[in-house]
PDB file of C-alpha atoms and ligand atoms in Angstrom:
ATOM      1  CA  UNK A   1     -11.350 -16.637 -13.197  1.00 41.00           C
ATOM      2  CA  UNK A   2     -13.492 -14.254 -13.825  1.00 44.00           C
ATOM      3  CA  UNK A   3     -13.404 -10.459 -12.225  1.00 47.00           C
ATOM      4  CA  UNK A   4     -17.744 -11.733 -11.735  1.00 43.00           C
ATOM      5  CA  UNK A   5     -16.251 -14.576  -9.462  1.00 45.00           C
ATOM      6  CA  UNK A   6     -14.132 -11.936  -8.042  1.00 48.00           C
ATOM      7  CA  UNK A   7     -17.136  -9.879  -6.846  1.00 53.00           C
ATOM      8  CA  UNK A   8     -19.490 -12.543  -5.891  1.00 81.00           C
ATOM      9  CA  UNK A   9     -19.256 -12.042  -2.656  1.00 91.00           C
ATOM     10  CA  UNK A  10     -16.340  -9.601  -0.525  1.00 96.00           C
ATOM     11  CA  UNK A  11     -13.168 -10.222  -1.742  1.00 94.00           C
ATOM     12  CA  UNK A  12     -11.105  -9.268   1.213  1.00 96.00           C
ATOM     13  CA  UNK A  13      -8.110 -11.573  -0.412  1.00 95.00           C
ATOM     14  CA  UNK A  14      -7.245  -8.347  -2.125  1.00 95.00           C
ATOM     15  CA  UNK A  15      -7.123  -6.250   1.291  1.00 96.00           C
ATOM     16  CA  UNK A  16      -4.786  -9.143   2.093  1.00 97.00           C
ATOM     17  CA  UNK A  17      -2.293  -8.157  -0.839  1.00 97.00           C
ATOM     18  CA  UNK A  18      -2.783  -4.707  -0.444  1.00 97.00           C
ATOM     19  CA  UNK A  19      -1.581  -5.365   3.403  1.00 98.00           C
ATOM     20  CA  UNK A  20       1.694  -7.414   1.764  1.00 97.00           C
ATOM     21  CA  UNK A  21       2.195  -4.225  -0.528  1.00 97.00           C
ATOM     22  CA  UNK A  22       2.325  -1.888   2.435  1.00 98.00           C
ATOM     23  CA  UNK A  23       4.574  -4.393   4.554  1.00 97.00           C
ATOM     24  CA  UNK A  24       7.177  -4.757   1.749  1.00 96.00           C
ATOM     25  CA  UNK A  25       7.147  -0.852   0.722  1.00 97.00           C
ATOM     26  CA  UNK A  26       7.963  -0.168   4.214  1.00 97.00           C
ATOM     27  CA  UNK A  27      10.372  -2.852   4.947  1.00 95.00           C
ATOM     28  CA  UNK A  28      12.603  -1.791   1.388  1.00 95.00           C
ATOM     29  CA  UNK A  29      11.589   1.981   2.479  1.00 95.00           C
ATOM     30  CA  UNK A  30      14.590   2.321   4.581  1.00 90.00           C
ATOM     31  CA  UNK A  31      17.667   0.596   2.916  1.00 92.00           C
ATOM     32  CA  UNK A  32      15.922   2.589  -0.205  1.00 96.00           C
ATOM     33  CA  UNK A  33      16.208   6.131   1.399  1.00 97.00           C
ATOM     34  CA  UNK A  34      19.909   4.857   3.348  1.00 96.00           C
ATOM     35  CA  UNK A  35      21.438   4.184  -0.183  1.00 96.00           C
ATOM     36  CA  UNK A  36      20.408   8.031  -1.452  1.00 97.00           C
ATOM     37  CA  UNK A  37      23.847   9.772  -1.709  1.00 97.00           C
ATOM     38  CA  UNK A  38      24.669  13.070   0.082  1.00 98.00           C
ATOM     39  CA  UNK A  39      23.135  16.185  -1.654  1.00 97.00           C
ATOM     40  CA  UNK A  40      21.727  13.831  -4.885  1.00 97.00           C
ATOM     41  CA  UNK A  41      18.427  15.521  -4.491  1.00 98.00           C
ATOM     42  CA  UNK A  42      17.315  13.914  -7.899  1.00 97.00           C
ATOM     43  CA  UNK A  43      17.268  11.136  -5.735  1.00 97.00           C
ATOM     44  CA  UNK A  44      16.276  12.269  -2.563  1.00 98.00           C
ATOM     45  CA  UNK A  45      13.239  13.872  -4.416  1.00 98.00           C
ATOM     46  CA  UNK A  46      12.253  10.716  -6.200  1.00 97.00           C
ATOM     47  CA  UNK A  47      12.285   8.141  -3.302  1.00 98.00           C
ATOM     48  CA  UNK A  48      10.835  10.730  -0.917  1.00 98.00           C
ATOM     49  CA  UNK A  49       7.398  11.377  -3.625  1.00 98.00           C
ATOM     50  CA  UNK A  50       7.326   7.634  -3.290  1.00 98.00           C
ATOM     51  CA  UNK A  51       7.013   7.623   0.622  1.00 98.00           C
ATOM     52  CA  UNK A  52       5.028  10.499   0.094  1.00 98.00           C
ATOM     53  CA  UNK A  53       2.366   8.424  -2.461  1.00 98.00           C
ATOM     54  CA  UNK A  54       2.679   5.008  -0.188  1.00 98.00           C
ATOM     55  CA  UNK A  55       1.895   7.182   2.931  1.00 98.00           C
ATOM     56  CA  UNK A  56      -0.916   8.899   1.306  1.00 97.00           C
ATOM     57  CA  UNK A  57      -1.910   5.356   0.655  1.00 98.00           C
ATOM     58  CA  UNK A  58      -2.298   4.094   4.051  1.00 98.00           C
ATOM     59  CA  UNK A  59      -3.268   6.801   5.473  1.00 98.00           C
ATOM     60  CA  UNK A  60      -6.461   6.308   3.284  1.00 98.00           C
ATOM     61  CA  UNK A  61      -6.655   2.885   3.877  1.00 98.00           C
ATOM     62  CA  UNK A  62      -7.180   3.214   7.165  1.00 98.00           C
ATOM     63  CA  UNK A  63      -9.837   6.570   7.188  1.00 98.00           C
ATOM     64  CA  UNK A  64     -11.607   4.008   5.033  1.00 98.00           C
ATOM     65  CA  UNK A  65     -11.616   0.829   7.522  1.00 98.00           C
ATOM     66  CA  UNK A  66     -12.035   3.912  10.885  1.00 98.00           C
ATOM     67  CA  UNK A  67     -14.977   4.967   8.597  1.00 98.00           C
ATOM     68  CA  UNK A  68     -16.549   2.093   6.861  1.00 97.00           C
ATOM     69  CA  UNK A  69     -15.332  -1.496   9.364  1.00 98.00           C
ATOM     70  CA  UNK A  70     -14.912  -0.259  13.074  1.00 97.00           C
ATOM     71  CA  UNK A  71     -18.458   0.959  12.770  1.00 97.00           C
ATOM     72  CA  UNK A  72     -20.139  -1.599  11.546  1.00 97.00           C
ATOM     73  CA  UNK A  73     -18.597  -4.132  13.922  1.00 97.00           C
ATOM     74  CA  UNK A  74     -18.585  -1.821  16.783  1.00 97.00           C
ATOM     75  CA  UNK A  75     -22.930  -2.187  16.565  1.00 97.00           C
ATOM     76  CA  UNK A  76     -22.678  -5.310  16.282  1.00 97.00           C
ATOM     77  CA  UNK A  77     -23.455  -8.020  19.863  1.00 97.00           C
ATOM     78  CA  UNK A  78     -21.503 -10.868  18.182  1.00 97.00           C
ATOM     79  CA  UNK A  79     -18.254  -9.114  17.433  1.00 97.00           C
ATOM     80  CA  UNK A  80     -16.137  -8.459  20.793  1.00 97.00           C
ATOM     81  CA  UNK A  81     -16.258  -4.658  21.503  1.00 98.00           C
ATOM     82  CA  UNK A  82     -12.707  -4.790  22.790  1.00 98.00           C
ATOM     83  CA  UNK A  83     -10.856  -5.889  19.367  1.00 98.00           C
ATOM     84  CA  UNK A  84     -12.084  -3.592  17.935  1.00 98.00           C
ATOM     85  CA  UNK A  85     -10.912  -0.536  20.554  1.00 98.00           C
ATOM     86  CA  UNK A  86      -7.089  -2.778  19.912  1.00 98.00           C
ATOM     87  CA  UNK A  87      -7.536  -1.641  16.418  1.00 98.00           C
ATOM     88  CA  UNK A  88      -8.344   1.936  16.791  1.00 97.00           C
ATOM     89  CA  UNK A  89      -5.835   2.306  19.004  1.00 98.00           C
ATOM     90  CA  UNK A  90      -3.259   0.833  16.668  1.00 98.00           C
ATOM     91  CA  UNK A  91      -4.516   2.885  13.704  1.00 98.00           C
ATOM     92  CA  UNK A  92      -4.048   5.234  16.457  1.00 98.00           C
ATOM     93  CA  UNK A  93      -0.154   4.240  16.765  1.00 98.00           C
ATOM     94  CA  UNK A  94       0.148   4.040  12.848  1.00 98.00           C
ATOM     95  CA  UNK A  95      -1.160   7.727  12.340  1.00 98.00           C
ATOM     96  CA  UNK A  96       1.960   8.603  15.310  1.00 98.00           C
ATOM     97  CA  UNK A  97       4.463   6.942  13.229  1.00 98.00           C
ATOM     98  CA  UNK A  98       3.552   7.734  10.076  1.00 98.00           C
ATOM     99  CA  UNK A  99       3.048  11.490  11.244  1.00 97.00           C
ATOM    100  CA  UNK A 100       6.597  11.070  12.229  1.00 97.00           C
ATOM    101  CA  UNK A 101       7.653  10.210   8.713  1.00 97.00           C
ATOM    102  CA  UNK A 102       5.647  12.437   7.166  1.00 96.00           C
ATOM    103  CA  UNK A 103       7.276  15.296   8.895  1.00 97.00           C
ATOM    104  CA  UNK A 104      10.612  13.887   7.705  1.00 97.00           C
ATOM    105  CA  UNK A 105      10.156  13.505   4.398  1.00 98.00           C
ATOM    106  CA  UNK A 106       9.867  16.431   2.320  1.00 97.00           C
ATOM    107  CA  UNK A 107      12.661  18.003   4.554  1.00 96.00           C
ATOM    108  CA  UNK A 108      14.991  15.614   3.329  1.00 98.00           C
ATOM    109  CA  UNK A 109      13.638  15.448  -0.062  1.00 98.00           C
ATOM    110  CA  UNK A 110      14.144  19.094  -0.906  1.00 97.00           C
ATOM    111  CA  UNK A 111      18.075  18.961   0.512  1.00 98.00           C
ATOM    112  CA  UNK A 112      19.081  15.433   0.562  1.00 98.00           C
ATOM    113  CA  UNK A 113      20.787  15.743   4.087  1.00 98.00           C
ATOM    114  CA  UNK A 114      22.773  12.887   5.451  1.00 98.00           C
ATOM    115  CA  UNK A 115      21.339  14.038   9.077  1.00 98.00           C
ATOM    116  CA  UNK A 116      17.800  14.326   7.761  1.00 98.00           C
ATOM    117  CA  UNK A 117      18.119  10.574   5.953  1.00 98.00           C
ATOM    118  CA  UNK A 118      18.944   9.224   8.853  1.00 97.00           C
ATOM    119  CA  UNK A 119      16.130   9.883  10.787  1.00 97.00           C
ATOM    120  CA  UNK A 120      13.958   9.325   7.337  1.00 98.00           C
ATOM    121  CA  UNK A 121      15.008   6.251   7.738  1.00 96.00           C
ATOM    122  CA  UNK A 122      14.465   5.737  11.210  1.00 96.00           C
ATOM    123  CA  UNK A 123      11.170   7.035  11.225  1.00 97.00           C
ATOM    124  CA  UNK A 124      10.824   3.741   8.709  1.00 96.00           C
ATOM    125  CA  UNK A 125      11.750   1.223  10.416  1.00 95.00           C
ATOM    126  CA  UNK A 126       9.483   3.008  13.162  1.00 96.00           C
ATOM    127  CA  UNK A 127       6.213   2.230  11.590  1.00 97.00           C
ATOM    128  CA  UNK A 128       7.410  -1.000  10.720  1.00 97.00           C
ATOM    129  CA  UNK A 129       6.552  -3.101  14.168  1.00 97.00           C
ATOM    130  CA  UNK A 130       2.841  -0.964  14.831  1.00 98.00           C
ATOM    131  CA  UNK A 131       2.126  -1.688  10.924  1.00 98.00           C
ATOM    132  CA  UNK A 132       2.842  -5.512  11.094  1.00 98.00           C
ATOM    133  CA  UNK A 133       0.984  -5.872  14.156  1.00 98.00           C
ATOM    134  CA  UNK A 134      -1.708  -4.314  13.355  1.00 98.00           C
ATOM    135  CA  UNK A 135      -1.820  -6.161   9.582  1.00 98.00           C
ATOM    136  CA  UNK A 136      -1.372  -9.145  11.395  1.00 98.00           C
ATOM    137  CA  UNK A 137      -3.899  -8.629  13.614  1.00 98.00           C
ATOM    138  CA  UNK A 138      -6.902  -7.741  11.208  1.00 98.00           C
ATOM    139  CA  UNK A 139      -6.327 -10.101   9.285  1.00 98.00           C
ATOM    140  CA  UNK A 140      -6.754 -12.829  11.756  1.00 98.00           C
ATOM    141  CA  UNK A 141      -9.465 -11.133  13.691  1.00 98.00           C
ATOM    142  CA  UNK A 142     -11.518  -9.079  11.539  1.00 98.00           C
ATOM    143  CA  UNK A 143     -11.088 -10.470   7.853  1.00 98.00           C
ATOM    144  CA  UNK A 144     -12.805 -13.896   8.505  1.00 98.00           C
ATOM    145  CA  UNK A 145     -16.132 -11.610  10.235  1.00 98.00           C
ATOM    146  CA  UNK A 146     -16.317  -9.757   7.298  1.00 98.00           C
ATOM    147  CA  UNK A 147     -18.681 -12.516   4.692  1.00 96.00           C
ATOM    148  CA  UNK A 148     -20.853 -12.441   7.054  1.00 95.00           C
ATOM    149  CA  UNK A 149     -21.278  -8.619   7.365  1.00 96.00           C
ATOM    150  CA  UNK A 150     -20.280  -6.919   4.438  1.00 97.00           C
ATOM    151  CA  UNK A 151     -21.851  -7.207   0.842  1.00 96.00           C
ATOM    152  CA  UNK A 152     -19.436  -7.726  -1.694  1.00 96.00           C
ATOM    153  CA  UNK A 153     -20.625  -3.733  -2.956  1.00 95.00           C
ATOM    154  CA  UNK A 154     -20.181  -2.519   0.233  1.00 96.00           C
ATOM    155  CA  UNK A 155     -16.817  -4.154   0.691  1.00 97.00           C
ATOM    156  CA  UNK A 156     -15.834  -3.049  -2.747  1.00 95.00           C
ATOM    157  CA  UNK A 157     -15.805   0.543  -1.336  1.00 97.00           C
ATOM    158  CA  UNK A 158     -12.853   0.104   0.243  1.00 97.00           C
ATOM    159  CA  UNK A 159     -10.662  -1.044  -2.611  1.00 94.00           C
ATOM    160  CA  UNK A 160     -12.593   1.671  -4.734  1.00 95.00           C
ATOM    161  CA  UNK A 161     -10.777   4.154  -1.858  1.00 97.00           C
ATOM    162  CA  UNK A 162      -8.015   2.240  -2.261  1.00 96.00           C
ATOM    163  CA  UNK A 163      -7.497   2.976  -5.430  1.00 94.00           C
ATOM    164  CA  UNK A 164      -8.571   6.378  -5.977  1.00 96.00           C
ATOM    165  CA  UNK A 165      -5.467   7.345  -3.181  1.00 97.00           C
ATOM    166  CA  UNK A 166      -2.794   5.824  -5.300  1.00 97.00           C
ATOM    167  CA  UNK A 167      -1.268   8.968  -7.193  1.00 96.00           C
ATOM    168  CA  UNK A 168      -1.194   9.032 -10.533  1.00 94.00           C
ATOM    169  CA  UNK A 169       2.738   9.045 -10.874  1.00 94.00           C
ATOM    170  CA  UNK A 170       3.178   6.278  -8.730  1.00 95.00           C
ATOM    171  CA  UNK A 171       0.127   4.066 -10.470  1.00 94.00           C
ATOM    172  CA  UNK A 172       2.502   1.748 -12.798  1.00 92.00           C
ATOM    173  CA  UNK A 173       4.313   1.194 -10.416  1.00 95.00           C
ATOM    174  CA  UNK A 174       2.451   0.405  -7.360  1.00 96.00           C
ATOM    175  CA  UNK A 175       0.245  -1.842 -10.205  1.00 95.00           C
ATOM    176  CA  UNK A 176       3.658  -3.626 -10.020  1.00 95.00           C
ATOM    177  CA  UNK A 177       4.177  -3.790  -6.585  1.00 95.00           C
ATOM    178  CA  UNK A 178       0.821  -5.395  -6.345  1.00 95.00           C
ATOM    179  CA  UNK A 179       2.018  -8.186  -9.263  1.00 95.00           C
ATOM    180  CA  UNK A 180       4.764  -8.955  -7.068  1.00 93.00           C
ATOM    181  CA  UNK A 181       2.814  -9.062  -3.893  1.00 95.00           C
ATOM    182  CA  UNK A 182       0.828 -11.511  -5.756  1.00 95.00           C
ATOM    183  CA  UNK A 183       3.181 -13.996  -6.994  1.00 94.00           C
ATOM    184  CA  UNK A 184       2.718 -16.182  -9.689  1.00 94.00           C
ATOM    185  CA  UNK A 185       0.031 -18.126  -8.124  1.00 95.00           C
ATOM    186  CA  UNK A 186      -1.583 -15.254  -7.410  1.00 94.00           C
ATOM    187  CA  UNK A 187      -1.627 -13.535 -11.019  1.00 92.00           C
ATOM    188  CA  UNK A 188      -5.067 -14.928 -12.394  1.00 93.00           C
ATOM    189  CA  UNK A 189      -6.418 -13.389  -9.439  1.00 93.00           C
ATOM    190  CA  UNK A 190      -4.838 -10.301  -9.543  1.00 94.00           C
ATOM    191  CA  UNK A 191      -5.091 -10.088 -13.530  1.00 94.00           C
ATOM    192  CA  UNK A 192      -9.072 -10.420 -13.144  1.00 94.00           C
ATOM    193  CA  UNK A 193      -9.342  -7.730 -10.296  1.00 93.00           C
ATOM    194  CA  UNK A 194      -8.141  -5.132 -13.229  1.00 93.00           C
ATOM    195  CA  UNK A 195     -10.456  -3.269 -15.402  1.00 91.00           C
ATOM    196  CA  UNK A 196     -10.210  -4.678 -18.704  1.00 94.00           C
ATOM    197  CA  UNK A 197      -8.246  -2.074 -20.611  1.00 92.00           C
ATOM    198  CA  UNK A 198      -5.286  -1.860 -18.236  1.00 92.00           C
ATOM    199  CA  UNK A 199      -5.808  -6.372 -18.177  1.00 94.00           C
ATOM    200  CA  UNK A 200      -4.416  -5.846 -21.567  1.00 93.00           C
ATOM    201  CA  UNK A 201      -2.370  -3.265 -21.386  1.00 92.00           C
ATOM    202  CA  UNK A 202      -0.437  -5.019 -18.406  1.00 93.00           C
ATOM    203  CA  UNK A 203      -0.325  -8.517 -20.199  1.00 91.00           C
ATOM    204  CA  UNK A 204       1.208  -7.192 -22.449  1.00 93.00           C
ATOM    205  CA  UNK A 205       3.611  -5.117 -21.773  1.00 93.00           C
ATOM    206  CA  UNK A 206       3.204  -4.652 -17.798  1.00 90.00           C
ATOM    207  CA  UNK A 207       6.370  -6.785 -16.447  1.00 89.00           C
ATOM    208  CA  UNK A 208       8.818  -3.876 -18.626  1.00 92.00           C
ATOM    209  CA  UNK A 209       6.628  -1.077 -17.498  1.00 91.00           C
ATOM    210  CA  UNK A 210       7.015  -2.076 -14.117  1.00 92.00           C
ATOM    211  CA  UNK A 211      10.915  -2.899 -14.010  1.00 93.00           C
ATOM    212  CA  UNK A 212      11.321   0.630 -15.673  1.00 93.00           C
ATOM    213  CA  UNK A 213       9.734   1.995 -12.559  1.00 93.00           C
ATOM    214  CA  UNK A 214      11.511  -0.203 -10.258  1.00 94.00           C
ATOM    215  CA  UNK A 215      14.756   0.745 -11.820  1.00 94.00           C
ATOM    216  CA  UNK A 216      13.643   4.762 -11.770  1.00 93.00           C
ATOM    217  CA  UNK A 217      12.157   4.353  -8.387  1.00 94.00           C
ATOM    218  CA  UNK A 218      16.154   2.515  -7.316  1.00 93.00           C
ATOM    219  CA  UNK A 219      18.308   4.400  -9.374  1.00 91.00           C
ATOM    220  CA  UNK A 220      19.712   2.112 -11.041  1.00 88.00           C
ATOM    221  CA  UNK A 221      18.273   3.079 -15.053  1.00 75.00           C
ATOM    222  CA  UNK A 222      21.075   3.743 -17.316  1.00 66.00           C
ATOM    223  CA  UNK A 223      20.782   7.518 -18.923  1.00 58.00           C
ATOM    224  CA  UNK A 224      19.978   7.068 -22.032  1.00 55.00           C
ATOM    225  CA  UNK A 225      17.396   3.831 -21.934  1.00 51.00           C
ATOM    226  CA  UNK A 226      14.334   5.783 -21.363  1.00 45.00           C
ATOM    227  CA  UNK A 227      14.025   6.497 -24.763  1.00 40.00           C
ATOM    228  CA  UNK A 228      14.168   2.776 -25.765  1.00 36.00           C
ATOM    229  CA  UNK A 229      12.871   0.692 -23.813  1.00 34.00           C
ATOM    230  CA  UNK A 230       9.463   2.893 -23.730  1.00 32.00           C
ATOM    231  CA  UNK A 231       9.249   1.691 -27.532  1.00 30.00           C
TER     232      UNK A 231
HETATM  233 FE1  FE2 B   1      -6.487  -3.526   6.311  1.00 83.34          FE
END
């Protein structure tokens, strides 16, 4: 499969993959937060930065849909207006849950205070039900409407905005998380979406680089290995 094949029709599969990344990362986040020892500000800063990056990505993912998807569907008489309103309400609930998380994360990141840690873990857990509900609903009821209503180029704007929203320092980790979300059967399609230089780099060193980024996020990287494996 080539990049041209991937982009000849609206690539709604990529959105499914991004949804999977959000589900996996937020599901893992509560345990990741709870595992940070009280007072370990090095770890709390690392995990807080990861949550801030995820929050920025989810916020932009939804903002792009609010601006580019719902208005087009709402203007289409063949689309059930109640479904569009439901999507908008789901986004509002997720935005409220994300706001709660965004407020708790920086405080805990700075202090590694155990009470604030629980507030962050609780806020992560509270985000999951509305997120799961919305993503499944969108995949079932919105994505099938896309090929008849968006050109590949119009739909690609959502992907471009999504990619641009990933903070630079988190791109490698998120690329690996996307690859993991794609699974073995989705690797060819995952690779076909990457710009050629990134694809080449990923083929040569992607798994190793992502493993390193994951170990850093989880604090399982033995001290002194950074230089040896970076070669
Ligand atoms: Fe989406």
